[in-house]
Tab-separated table of C-alpha atoms and ligand atoms in Angstrom:
chain	number	residue	atom	x	y	z
A	23	UNK	CA	14.681	-21.075	25.887
A	24	UNK	CA	16.451	-17.745	25.461
A	25	UNK	CA	19.490	-19.120	27.343
A	26	UNK	CA	19.917	-21.745	24.641
A	27	UNK	CA	20.224	-19.218	21.837
A	28	UNK	CA	23.760	-18.791	20.525
A	29	UNK	CA	24.905	-22.243	21.666
A	30	UNK	CA	27.063	-24.032	19.072
A	31	UNK	CA	24.356	-26.671	18.685
A	32	UNK	CA	21.721	-24.099	17.797
A	33	UNK	CA	24.056	-22.172	15.518
A	34	UNK	CA	24.907	-25.406	13.705
A	35	UNK	CA	21.222	-26.223	13.359
A	36	UNK	CA	20.525	-22.754	11.952
A	37	UNK	CA	23.292	-23.156	9.372
A	38	UNK	CA	21.964	-26.601	8.471
A	39	UNK	CA	18.411	-25.324	8.099
A	40	UNK	CA	19.645	-22.568	5.799
A	41	UNK	CA	21.715	-25.031	3.785
A	42	UNK	CA	18.713	-27.322	3.353
A	43	UNK	CA	16.694	-24.375	2.151
A	44	UNK	CA	19.379	-23.298	-0.302
A	45	UNK	CA	19.531	-26.781	-1.735
A	46	UNK	CA	15.935	-26.410	-2.819
A	47	UNK	CA	14.197	-29.024	-0.737
A	48	UNK	CA	12.679	-26.283	1.373
A	49	UNK	CA	9.103	-27.479	1.649
A	50	UNK	CA	9.598	-31.201	1.303
A	51	UNK	CA	10.409	-31.335	5.020
A	52	UNK	CA	8.302	-30.036	7.889
A	53	UNK	CA	9.477	-26.559	8.942
A	54	UNK	CA	12.150	-26.590	11.608
A	55	UNK	CA	11.048	-25.261	14.947
A	56	UNK	CA	12.608	-21.885	15.549
A	57	UNK	CA	14.096	-22.213	19.006
A	58	UNK	CA	15.726	-18.802	18.921
A	59	UNK	CA	12.379	-17.180	19.571
A	60	UNK	CA	9.968	-17.124	22.447
A	61	UNK	CA	6.329	-17.330	21.474
A	62	UNK	CA	4.296	-14.606	23.104
A	63	UNK	CA	0.683	-15.282	22.289
A	64	UNK	CA	-1.568	-12.221	22.028
A	65	UNK	CA	-4.780	-13.656	23.476
A	66	UNK	CA	-6.875	-10.641	22.480
A	67	UNK	CA	-6.188	-11.462	18.836
A	68	UNK	CA	-6.716	-15.211	19.333
A	69	UNK	CA	-10.145	-14.541	20.845
A	70	UNK	CA	-11.034	-12.101	18.069
A	71	UNK	CA	-10.110	-14.679	15.407
A	72	UNK	CA	-12.084	-17.404	17.213
A	73	UNK	CA	-15.159	-15.140	17.263
A	74	UNK	CA	-14.672	-14.193	13.589
A	75	UNK	CA	-14.491	-17.826	12.498
A	76	UNK	CA	-17.423	-19.091	14.579
A	77	UNK	CA	-19.566	-16.167	13.397
A	78	UNK	CA	-18.385	-16.556	9.777
A	79	UNK	CA	-19.381	-20.246	9.779
A	80	UNK	CA	-22.777	-19.226	11.141
A	81	UNK	CA	-23.050	-16.654	8.319
A	82	UNK	CA	-22.210	-19.369	5.752
A	83	UNK	CA	-24.834	-21.642	7.344
A	84	UNK	CA	-27.429	-18.847	7.001
A	85	UNK	CA	-26.466	-18.381	3.346
A	86	UNK	CA	-26.580	-22.047	2.429
A	87	UNK	CA	-29.936	-22.602	4.158
A	88	UNK	CA	-31.575	-19.833	2.149
A	89	UNK	CA	-32.161	-17.460	5.064
A	90	UNK	CA	-30.340	-14.524	3.452
A	91	UNK	CA	-31.816	-12.161	0.853
A	92	UNK	CA	-30.161	-12.363	-2.595
A	93	UNK	CA	-29.296	-8.642	-2.489
A	94	UNK	CA	-27.465	-9.067	0.804
A	95	UNK	CA	-25.230	-11.740	-0.713
A	96	UNK	CA	-24.609	-9.680	-3.846
A	97	UNK	CA	-23.814	-6.665	-1.687
A	98	UNK	CA	-21.404	-8.688	0.499
A	99	UNK	CA	-19.515	-9.976	-2.544
A	100	UNK	CA	-19.319	-6.493	-4.112
A	101	UNK	CA	-18.137	-4.980	-0.835
A	102	UNK	CA	-15.432	-7.666	-0.543
A	103	UNK	CA	-14.246	-6.975	-4.087
A	104	UNK	CA	-14.097	-3.219	-3.520
A	105	UNK	CA	-12.256	-3.504	-0.228
A	106	UNK	CA	-9.912	-6.093	-1.779
A	107	UNK	CA	-9.012	-3.618	-4.523
A	108	UNK	CA	-8.157	-1.037	-1.883
A	109	UNK	CA	-5.574	-3.536	-0.647
A	110	UNK	CA	-4.240	-4.783	-4.009
A	111	UNK	CA	-4.305	-1.666	-6.210
A	112	UNK	CA	-3.895	0.675	-3.226
A	113	UNK	CA	-1.857	-0.527	-0.230
A	114	UNK	CA	0.057	-3.086	-2.267
A	115	UNK	CA	0.874	-1.821	-5.758
A	116	UNK	CA	0.580	1.941	-5.243
A	117	UNK	CA	1.821	2.542	-1.710
A	118	UNK	CA	4.040	-0.455	-0.889
A	119	UNK	CA	5.754	-0.779	-4.280
A	120	UNK	CA	5.276	2.639	-5.895
A	121	UNK	CA	4.488	0.700	-9.081
A	122	UNK	CA	2.501	3.643	-10.441
A	123	UNK	CA	1.461	7.121	-9.394
A	124	UNK	CA	-2.067	8.218	-8.562
A	125	UNK	CA	-3.759	11.619	-8.411
A	126	UNK	CA	-5.325	12.525	-5.082
A	127	UNK	CA	-8.948	11.578	-5.898
A	128	UNK	CA	-7.819	8.039	-6.754
A	129	UNK	CA	-5.612	7.890	-3.659
A	130	UNK	CA	-8.547	8.990	-1.508
A	131	UNK	CA	-10.824	6.399	-3.108
A	132	UNK	CA	-8.224	3.624	-2.623
A	133	UNK	CA	-7.588	4.671	0.983
A	134	UNK	CA	-11.335	4.506	1.708
A	135	UNK	CA	-11.578	1.047	0.162
A	136	UNK	CA	-8.472	-0.102	2.033
A	137	UNK	CA	-10.067	1.104	5.285
A	138	UNK	CA	-13.145	-0.979	4.449
A	139	UNK	CA	-10.860	-4.052	4.359
A	140	UNK	CA	-9.441	-3.674	7.922
A	141	UNK	CA	-6.008	-5.104	7.257
A	142	UNK	CA	-4.353	-2.441	9.406
A	143	UNK	CA	-3.846	1.126	8.220
A	144	UNK	CA	-1.880	1.731	5.025
A	145	UNK	CA	1.299	2.825	6.831
A	146	UNK	CA	1.489	-0.343	8.959
A	147	UNK	CA	0.440	-2.591	6.061
A	148	UNK	CA	3.141	-1.125	3.821
A	149	UNK	CA	5.842	-1.287	6.501
A	150	UNK	CA	5.184	-4.990	7.108
A	151	UNK	CA	5.024	-5.637	3.376
A	152	UNK	CA	8.258	-3.847	2.467
A	153	UNK	CA	9.986	-5.741	5.268
A	154	UNK	CA	8.529	-8.974	3.839
A	155	UNK	CA	10.095	-8.184	0.433
A	156	UNK	CA	13.488	-7.071	1.766
A	157	UNK	CA	13.947	-9.960	4.211
A	158	UNK	CA	11.736	-12.656	2.661
A	159	UNK	CA	11.598	-15.924	4.591
A	160	UNK	CA	13.973	-14.865	7.328
A	161	UNK	CA	13.158	-14.034	10.962
A	162	UNK	CA	12.765	-10.398	9.920
A	163	UNK	CA	9.877	-11.324	7.612
A	164	UNK	CA	6.680	-10.705	9.637
A	165	UNK	CA	4.976	-13.751	8.056
A	166	UNK	CA	8.045	-15.889	7.417
A	167	UNK	CA	6.791	-18.875	5.380
A	168	UNK	CA	9.616	-21.057	6.672
A	169	UNK	CA	7.695	-21.192	9.939
A	170	UNK	CA	4.966	-23.176	8.210
A	171	UNK	CA	1.582	-22.685	6.585
A	172	UNK	CA	-0.307	-21.773	9.754
A	173	UNK	CA	2.175	-19.123	10.889
A	174	UNK	CA	2.425	-17.393	7.494
A	175	UNK	CA	-1.331	-17.571	6.963
A	176	UNK	CA	-2.814	-16.368	10.251
A	177	UNK	CA	-0.523	-17.344	13.144
A	178	UNK	CA	1.744	-14.296	12.706
A	179	UNK	CA	-1.196	-12.071	13.720
A	180	UNK	CA	-1.625	-13.932	17.027
A	181	UNK	CA	1.890	-13.619	18.451
A	182	UNK	CA	4.337	-10.809	19.092
A	183	UNK	CA	6.774	-10.185	16.260
A	184	UNK	CA	10.324	-11.560	16.179
A	185	UNK	CA	12.857	-8.947	17.309
A	186	UNK	CA	14.461	-8.995	13.825
A	187	UNK	CA	11.222	-7.582	12.384
A	188	UNK	CA	11.641	-4.470	14.551
A	189	UNK	CA	15.407	-4.221	14.122
A	190	UNK	CA	15.707	-4.834	10.383
A	191	UNK	CA	12.320	-3.261	9.728
A	192	UNK	CA	13.679	0.017	11.115
A	193	UNK	CA	16.075	0.183	8.141
A	194	UNK	CA	13.265	0.308	5.581
A	195	UNK	CA	12.526	3.749	4.176
A	196	UNK	CA	8.961	4.955	4.823
A	197	UNK	CA	9.497	8.654	4.146
A	198	UNK	CA	7.387	8.618	0.973
A	199	UNK	CA	4.314	7.567	2.972
A	200	UNK	CA	5.029	10.142	5.639
A	201	UNK	CA	4.757	12.764	2.891
A	202	UNK	CA	1.350	11.546	1.701
A	203	UNK	CA	-1.327	13.458	3.648
A	204	UNK	CA	-4.023	10.909	2.758
A	205	UNK	CA	-1.985	8.055	4.248
A	206	UNK	CA	-1.176	10.038	7.397
A	207	UNK	CA	-4.789	11.187	7.829
A	208	UNK	CA	-5.997	7.604	7.530
A	209	UNK	CA	-3.399	6.522	10.134
A	210	UNK	CA	-4.546	9.208	12.566
A	211	UNK	CA	-8.273	8.506	12.222
A	212	UNK	CA	-8.100	4.737	11.669
A	213	UNK	CA	-9.450	3.511	15.008
A	214	UNK	CA	-12.628	5.545	14.560
A	215	UNK	CA	-13.199	5.331	10.802
A	216	UNK	CA	-12.237	1.664	10.253
A	217	UNK	CA	-14.996	0.079	12.447
A	218	UNK	CA	-17.574	2.323	10.782
A	219	UNK	CA	-16.463	1.443	7.237
A	220	UNK	CA	-15.596	-2.210	7.765
A	221	UNK	CA	-18.396	-3.354	10.092
A	222	UNK	CA	-21.155	-0.812	10.821
A	223	UNK	CA	-21.985	0.558	7.351
A	224	UNK	CA	-21.969	-2.843	5.590
A	225	UNK	CA	-24.286	-4.247	8.304
A	226	UNK	CA	-26.597	-1.207	8.094
A	227	UNK	CA	-27.010	-0.932	4.278
A	228	UNK	CA	-28.943	-4.229	3.757
A	229	UNK	CA	-31.224	-3.422	6.725
A	230	UNK	CA	-31.985	0.108	5.551
A	231	UNK	CA	-32.264	-0.429	1.783
A	232	UNK	CA	-33.937	-3.834	1.377
A	233	UNK	CA	-35.141	-4.722	4.850
A	234	UNK	CA	-32.678	-7.481	5.735
A	235	UNK	CA	-32.807	-8.803	9.308
A	236	UNK	CA	-30.166	-6.908	11.331
A	237	UNK	CA	-28.443	-10.003	12.771
A	238	UNK	CA	-28.341	-11.744	9.392
A	239	UNK	CA	-26.846	-8.608	7.904
A	240	UNK	CA	-24.208	-8.476	10.651
A	241	UNK	CA	-23.169	-12.112	10.223
A	242	UNK	CA	-23.191	-12.182	6.422
A	243	UNK	CA	-22.341	-8.706	5.095
A	244	UNK	CA	-19.928	-7.788	7.871
A	245	UNK	CA	-18.365	-10.853	9.477
A	246	UNK	CA	-18.453	-13.562	6.801
A	247	UNK	CA	-17.515	-11.092	4.083
A	248	UNK	CA	-14.560	-9.828	6.151
A	249	UNK	CA	-13.312	-13.254	7.239
A	250	UNK	CA	-13.400	-14.746	3.725
A	251	UNK	CA	-11.584	-11.685	2.315
A	252	UNK	CA	-8.888	-12.079	4.988
A	253	UNK	CA	-8.329	-15.720	4.061
A	254	UNK	CA	-8.088	-14.880	0.352
A	255	UNK	CA	-5.467	-12.265	1.208
A	256	UNK	CA	-3.521	-14.526	3.560
A	257	UNK	CA	-3.246	-17.209	0.845
A	258	UNK	CA	-0.711	-14.925	-0.843
A	259	UNK	CA	1.553	-15.156	2.202
A	260	UNK	CA	1.023	-18.884	2.810
A	261	UNK	CA	-0.029	-20.890	-0.288
A	262	UNK	CA	1.845	-18.635	-2.737
A	263	UNK	CA	5.039	-19.191	-0.745
A	264	UNK	CA	4.608	-22.983	-0.774
A	265	UNK	CA	2.705	-24.433	-3.746
A	266	UNK	CA	3.064	-23.525	-7.415
A	267	UNK	CA	5.681	-22.844	-10.090
A	268	UNK	CA	8.804	-20.724	-9.890
A	269	UNK	CA	9.161	-19.646	-13.544
A	270	UNK	CA	11.320	-16.578	-12.834
A	271	UNK	CA	13.454	-17.624	-9.870
A	272	UNK	CA	13.580	-21.150	-8.546
A	273	UNK	CA	15.774	-20.072	-5.621
A	274	UNK	CA	13.083	-18.125	-3.784
A	275	UNK	CA	10.091	-19.434	-1.862
A	276	UNK	CA	7.421	-17.346	-3.624
A	277	UNK	CA	5.426	-19.192	-6.293
A	278	UNK	CA	3.087	-18.439	-9.176
A	279	UNK	CA	-0.263	-19.910	-8.122
A	280	UNK	CA	-3.254	-19.319	-10.402
A	281	UNK	CA	-5.909	-20.227	-7.816
A	282	UNK	CA	-4.478	-17.660	-5.414
A	283	UNK	CA	-4.273	-15.132	-8.271
A	284	UNK	CA	-8.009	-15.513	-8.877
A	285	UNK	CA	-8.917	-15.291	-5.170
A	286	UNK	CA	-6.638	-12.317	-4.549
A	287	UNK	CA	-7.396	-10.317	-7.714
A	288	UNK	CA	-4.040	-10.890	-9.380
A	289	UNK	CA	-1.688	-11.172	-6.413
A	290	UNK	CA	-1.017	-14.894	-6.759
A	291	UNK	CA	1.614	-14.475	-9.513
A	292	UNK	CA	3.900	-14.180	-6.575
A	293	UNK	CA	7.156	-15.613	-7.959
A	294	UNK	CA	7.044	-12.936	-10.667
A	295	UNK	CA	6.083	-10.308	-8.112
A	296	UNK	CA	9.024	-11.041	-5.793
A	297	UNK	CA	11.437	-10.857	-8.751
A	298	UNK	CA	9.943	-7.680	-10.267
A	299	UNK	CA	8.086	-5.967	-7.378
A	300	UNK	CA	7.795	-2.655	-9.191
A	301	UNK	CA	5.555	-3.990	-12.004
A	302	UNK	CA	2.103	-2.433	-11.573
A	303	UNK	CA	0.512	-5.642	-12.965
A	304	UNK	CA	2.287	-7.782	-10.324
A	305	UNK	CA	2.289	-10.418	-13.060
A	306	UNK	CA	3.422	-11.225	-16.574
A	307	UNK	CA	1.093	-14.149	-17.359
A	308	UNK	CA	-2.687	-14.255	-17.108
A	309	UNK	CA	-5.196	-11.576	-18.074
A	310	UNK	CA	-7.818	-9.392	-16.384
A	311	UNK	CA	-9.821	-12.454	-15.295
A	312	UNK	CA	-6.929	-13.509	-13.066
A	313	UNK	CA	-5.876	-9.936	-12.317
A	314	UNK	CA	-8.831	-7.677	-11.585
A	315	UNK	CA	-6.548	-5.127	-9.904
A	316	UNK	CA	-4.675	-4.508	-13.162
A	317	UNK	CA	-8.019	-3.868	-14.866
A	318	UNK	CA	-8.795	-1.197	-12.256
A	319	UNK	CA	-5.390	0.495	-12.604
A	320	UNK	CA	-5.612	0.448	-16.441
A	321	UNK	CA	-9.115	1.925	-16.214
A	322	UNK	CA	-7.863	4.657	-13.881
A	323	UNK	CA	-4.920	5.341	-16.224
A	324	UNK	CA	-7.272	5.676	-19.183
A	325	UNK	CA	-9.082	8.406	-17.285
A	326	UNK	CA	-5.902	10.185	-16.239
A	327	UNK	CA	-6.111	9.229	-12.553
A	328	UNK	CA	-3.146	6.814	-12.613
A	329	UNK	CA	0.100	7.525	-14.456
A	330	UNK	CA	3.762	6.473	-14.710
A	331	UNK	CA	2.815	2.813	-14.642
A	332	UNK	CA	6.053	0.824	-14.142
A	333	UNK	CA	6.463	-2.487	-15.881
A	334	UNK	CA	9.209	-4.821	-17.086
A	335	UNK	CA	10.483	-5.253	-20.638
A	336	UNK	CA	9.909	-8.607	-22.363
A	337	UNK	CA	13.656	-8.866	-22.851
A	338	UNK	CA	14.420	-8.443	-19.176
A	339	UNK	CA	11.841	-11.109	-18.291
A	340	UNK	CA	13.180	-13.579	-20.866
A	341	UNK	CA	16.748	-13.146	-19.634
A	342	UNK	CA	15.683	-13.745	-16.044
A	343	UNK	CA	13.560	-16.781	-16.972
A	344	UNK	CA	16.531	-18.381	-18.688
A	345	UNK	CA	18.972	-17.516	-15.948
A	346	UNK	CA	17.094	-18.481	-12.785
A	347	UNK	CA	13.671	-19.927	-13.747
A	348	UNK	CA	12.562	-23.462	-12.875
A	349	UNK	CA	11.782	-24.336	-16.503
A	350	UNK	CA	7.979	-23.998	-16.223
A	351	UNK	CA	7.771	-20.673	-18.098
A	352	UNK	CA	6.389	-21.026	-21.657
A	353	UNK	CA	9.517	-19.296	-23.054
A	354	UNK	CA	11.913	-21.194	-20.876
A	355	UNK	CA	15.100	-22.520	-22.472
A	356	UNK	CA	16.538	-23.723	-19.206
A	357	UNK	CA	18.273	-27.079	-19.407
A	358	UNK	CA	16.906	-28.730	-16.311
A	359	UNK	CA	19.706	-31.291	-16.340
A	360	UNK	CA	22.271	-28.557	-15.835
A	361	UNK	CA	22.634	-27.821	-12.162
A	362	UNK	CA	23.449	-24.115	-12.152
A	363	UNK	CA	23.745	-22.800	-8.606
A	364	UNK	CA	22.199	-19.368	-8.399
A	365	UNK	CA	21.449	-17.106	-5.521
A	366	UNK	CA	18.584	-14.643	-5.274
A	367	UNK	CA	19.772	-11.159	-6.071
A	368	UNK	CA	19.679	-8.305	-3.629
A	369	UNK	CA	15.934	-7.980	-3.090
A	370	UNK	CA	14.193	-4.644	-3.488
A	371	UNK	CA	10.817	-3.651	-2.081
A	372	UNK	CA	9.817	-1.797	-5.269
A	373	UNK	CA	10.469	1.252	-7.410
A	374	UNK	CA	12.821	3.826	-5.822
A	375	UNK	CA	14.330	1.357	-3.348
A	376	UNK	CA	17.952	2.504	-3.108
A	377	UNK	CA	19.102	-1.080	-3.751
A	378	UNK	CA	17.508	-1.040	-7.213
A	379	UNK	CA	20.327	-1.175	-9.790
A	380	UNK	CA	20.712	1.189	-12.717
A	381	UNK	CA	20.446	-1.849	-15.010
A	382	UNK	CA	17.051	-2.730	-13.493
A	383	UNK	CA	15.861	0.805	-14.070
A	384	UNK	CA	17.172	0.808	-17.632
A	385	UNK	CA	15.316	-2.353	-18.570
A	386	UNK	CA	12.142	-1.436	-16.731
A	387	UNK	CA	9.562	0.429	-18.729
A	388	UNK	CA	7.332	3.295	-17.778
A	389	UNK	CA	3.949	3.537	-19.445
A	390	UNK	CA	2.996	7.173	-19.184
A	391	UNK	CA	-0.641	7.061	-20.125
A	392	UNK	CA	-2.860	4.347	-21.520
A	393	UNK	CA	-4.883	5.702	-24.379
A	394	UNK	CA	-6.648	2.701	-25.844
B	16	LIG	C1	-3.981	-8.430	8.014
B	16	LIG	C2	-2.831	-7.996	7.193
B	16	LIG	O1	-4.666	-9.373	7.737
B	16	LIG	C3	-2.693	-8.857	5.975
B	16	LIG	C4	-1.476	-8.510	5.205
B	16	LIG	C5	-1.344	-9.444	4.042
B	16	LIG	C6	-0.268	-9.085	3.108
B	16	LIG	C7	-0.436	-9.877	1.804
B	16	LIG	C8	0.363	-9.307	0.714
B	16	LIG	C9	-0.040	-9.821	-0.622
B	16	LIG	C10	-0.649	-8.860	-1.582
B	16	LIG	C11	-2.033	-8.357	-1.275
B	16	LIG	C12	-3.146	-9.313	-1.511
B	16	LIG	C13	-4.466	-8.707	-1.221
B	16	LIG	C14	-5.625	-9.614	-1.648
B	16	LIG	C15	-6.971	-9.035	-1.281
B	16	LIG	C16	-8.087	-9.958	-1.659
B	16	LIG	C17	-9.336	-9.655	-0.887
B	16	LIG	C18	-10.628	-10.391	-1.296
B	16	LIG	N1	9.017	-2.679	10.565
B	16	LIG	O2	2.930	-4.680	15.203
B	16	LIG	P1	3.360	-4.293	16.602
B	16	LIG	C19	7.703	-1.738	15.423
B	16	LIG	S1	-4.334	-7.477	9.433
B	16	LIG	C20	9.526	-1.821	11.426
B	16	LIG	O3	2.276	-3.877	17.546
B	16	LIG	P2	3.887	-6.572	18.325
B	16	LIG	C21	7.029	-0.369	15.385
B	16	LIG	O4	7.812	0.560	16.073
B	16	LIG	C22	-5.754	-8.223	10.077
B	16	LIG	N2	9.077	-1.674	12.678
B	16	LIG	O5	4.263	-5.493	17.208
B	16	LIG	C23	5.726	-0.652	16.086
B	16	LIG	O6	5.165	0.493	16.686
B	16	LIG	P3	4.310	1.585	15.820
B	16	LIG	C24	-6.382	-7.399	11.141
B	16	LIG	C25	8.052	-2.443	13.062
B	16	LIG	O7	3.723	-5.933	19.626
B	16	LIG	C26	6.148	-1.620	17.165
B	16	LIG	O8	7.183	-2.399	16.569
B	16	LIG	N3	-5.430	-6.841	12.072
B	16	LIG	C27	7.459	-3.356	12.195
B	16	LIG	O9	4.899	-7.657	18.193
B	16	LIG	C28	5.013	-2.516	17.616
B	16	LIG	O10	4.439	-3.137	16.476
B	16	LIG	C29	-4.986	-7.532	13.144
B	16	LIG	O11	-5.332	-8.665	13.343
B	16	LIG	C30	7.983	-3.479	10.898
B	16	LIG	N4	7.487	-4.329	9.990
B	16	LIG	O12	2.439	-7.079	17.870
B	16	LIG	C31	-4.046	-6.761	14.052
B	16	LIG	N5	6.453	-3.979	12.828
B	16	LIG	O13	3.276	0.774	14.983
B	16	LIG	C32	-2.884	-7.596	14.175
B	16	LIG	C33	6.417	-3.460	14.058
B	16	LIG	O14	3.669	2.457	16.833
B	16	LIG	N6	-1.715	-6.933	14.703
B	16	LIG	N7	7.380	-2.519	14.222
B	16	LIG	O15	5.285	2.279	14.932
B	16	LIG	C34	-1.367	-6.929	15.999
B	16	LIG	O16	-2.180	-7.079	16.901
B	16	LIG	C35	0.097	-6.800	16.278
B	16	LIG	O17	0.740	-6.225	15.166
B	16	LIG	C36	0.763	-8.196	16.571
B	16	LIG	C37	2.264	-7.997	16.809
B	16	LIG	C38	0.170	-8.839	17.802
B	16	LIG	C39	0.622	-9.145	15.370
B	17	LIG	ZN1	4.431	-7.100	-2.735
B	18	LIG	ZN1	5.578	-12.806	-0.605
């Protein structure tokens, strides 16, 4: 397989694949097989995911046959929401995109909640995510959606990464995280603290406080809760790079998908988010009901824990909608008959990326403190 790479035939096929993508028929065809890459399956992860899914289905069976105490279900849902917020408001908007600043008690709280979610430690999560934004839908994107739904959803966690992820990923600046003692402490202690917070404590609480059966607690509050939360998160990488509208930039794969926004606490407005990754709301449309993470950040800002919330001016959004949107935005004036050929602009991973232009910074807005 490796010997084939670089042959004229393969190079031609790569150019053709790219051309097809550029001409905006990207997902109407099945994804092309990437022959310039050898699959190296990580069987440890495959087995772990098989166990998680079998056990999660058993947990769902227990729930739907009335064998689980009401409080255990309520606890599982609340735990999933809290850990999800550690990912969205914490790893994603605060640490990956620097979309706002947080005082240390909030950072500690978010880091704890992110540890409860077991989606890798913050440093690794952020590195993969910044690389995803800088090299979206190329081989350097860890969950490249051009390799199909399964790969971008879960498959990328079962194989070794493409060499471009390491090579291009090494160019992404991570020095801000290296300076955050909470992030570095979590990284150092992750292998011990994560299993306690993600699996042991949530299984123990229902047993200790309301006498749930220990196995039921394990399957429902730990495994099913974790597996469902993972799928809701992964939908952002898979579904929100395939199905939905592209109101802000029709030339990129990321879409606005309301169902995903609801499941992932506001992270499904993904076309907007890829165009304006520094906006702390990760969205323009929708409200708190489709963006619970924004509600948490606004609440924290009201109490002085979050500050310098970055957002985007209405004018900047309108200009972008009219220039590159697909015509589905409520304010859109795009003449769909006119075939303007645009290219995505130099992508940035968020605020303070050195590729961010002065114009971007000028039109972006900083909300210093929410008072009402
Ligand atoms: C999980 C993450 O699920 C999910 C992320 C989703 C993101 C969604 C974003 C959307 C917004 C958020 C929505 C939240 C909604 C929440 C709702 C909840 C209700 N750059 O990785 P390794 C280098 S995790 C630069 O081992 P392999 C680096 O030197 C699930 N360099 O590569 C590294 O060494 P070190 C649970 C990079 O061997 C070295 O390579 N976790 C980069 O190919 C080796 O790295 C799992 O399942 C980079 N990007 O292994 C674990 N990457 O780290 C899965 C790597 O020492 N992971 N390097 O610096 C693994 O087992 C492995 O990573 C692997 C690849 C097998 C996948
Ligand atoms: Zn992002
Ligand atoms: Zn994305």
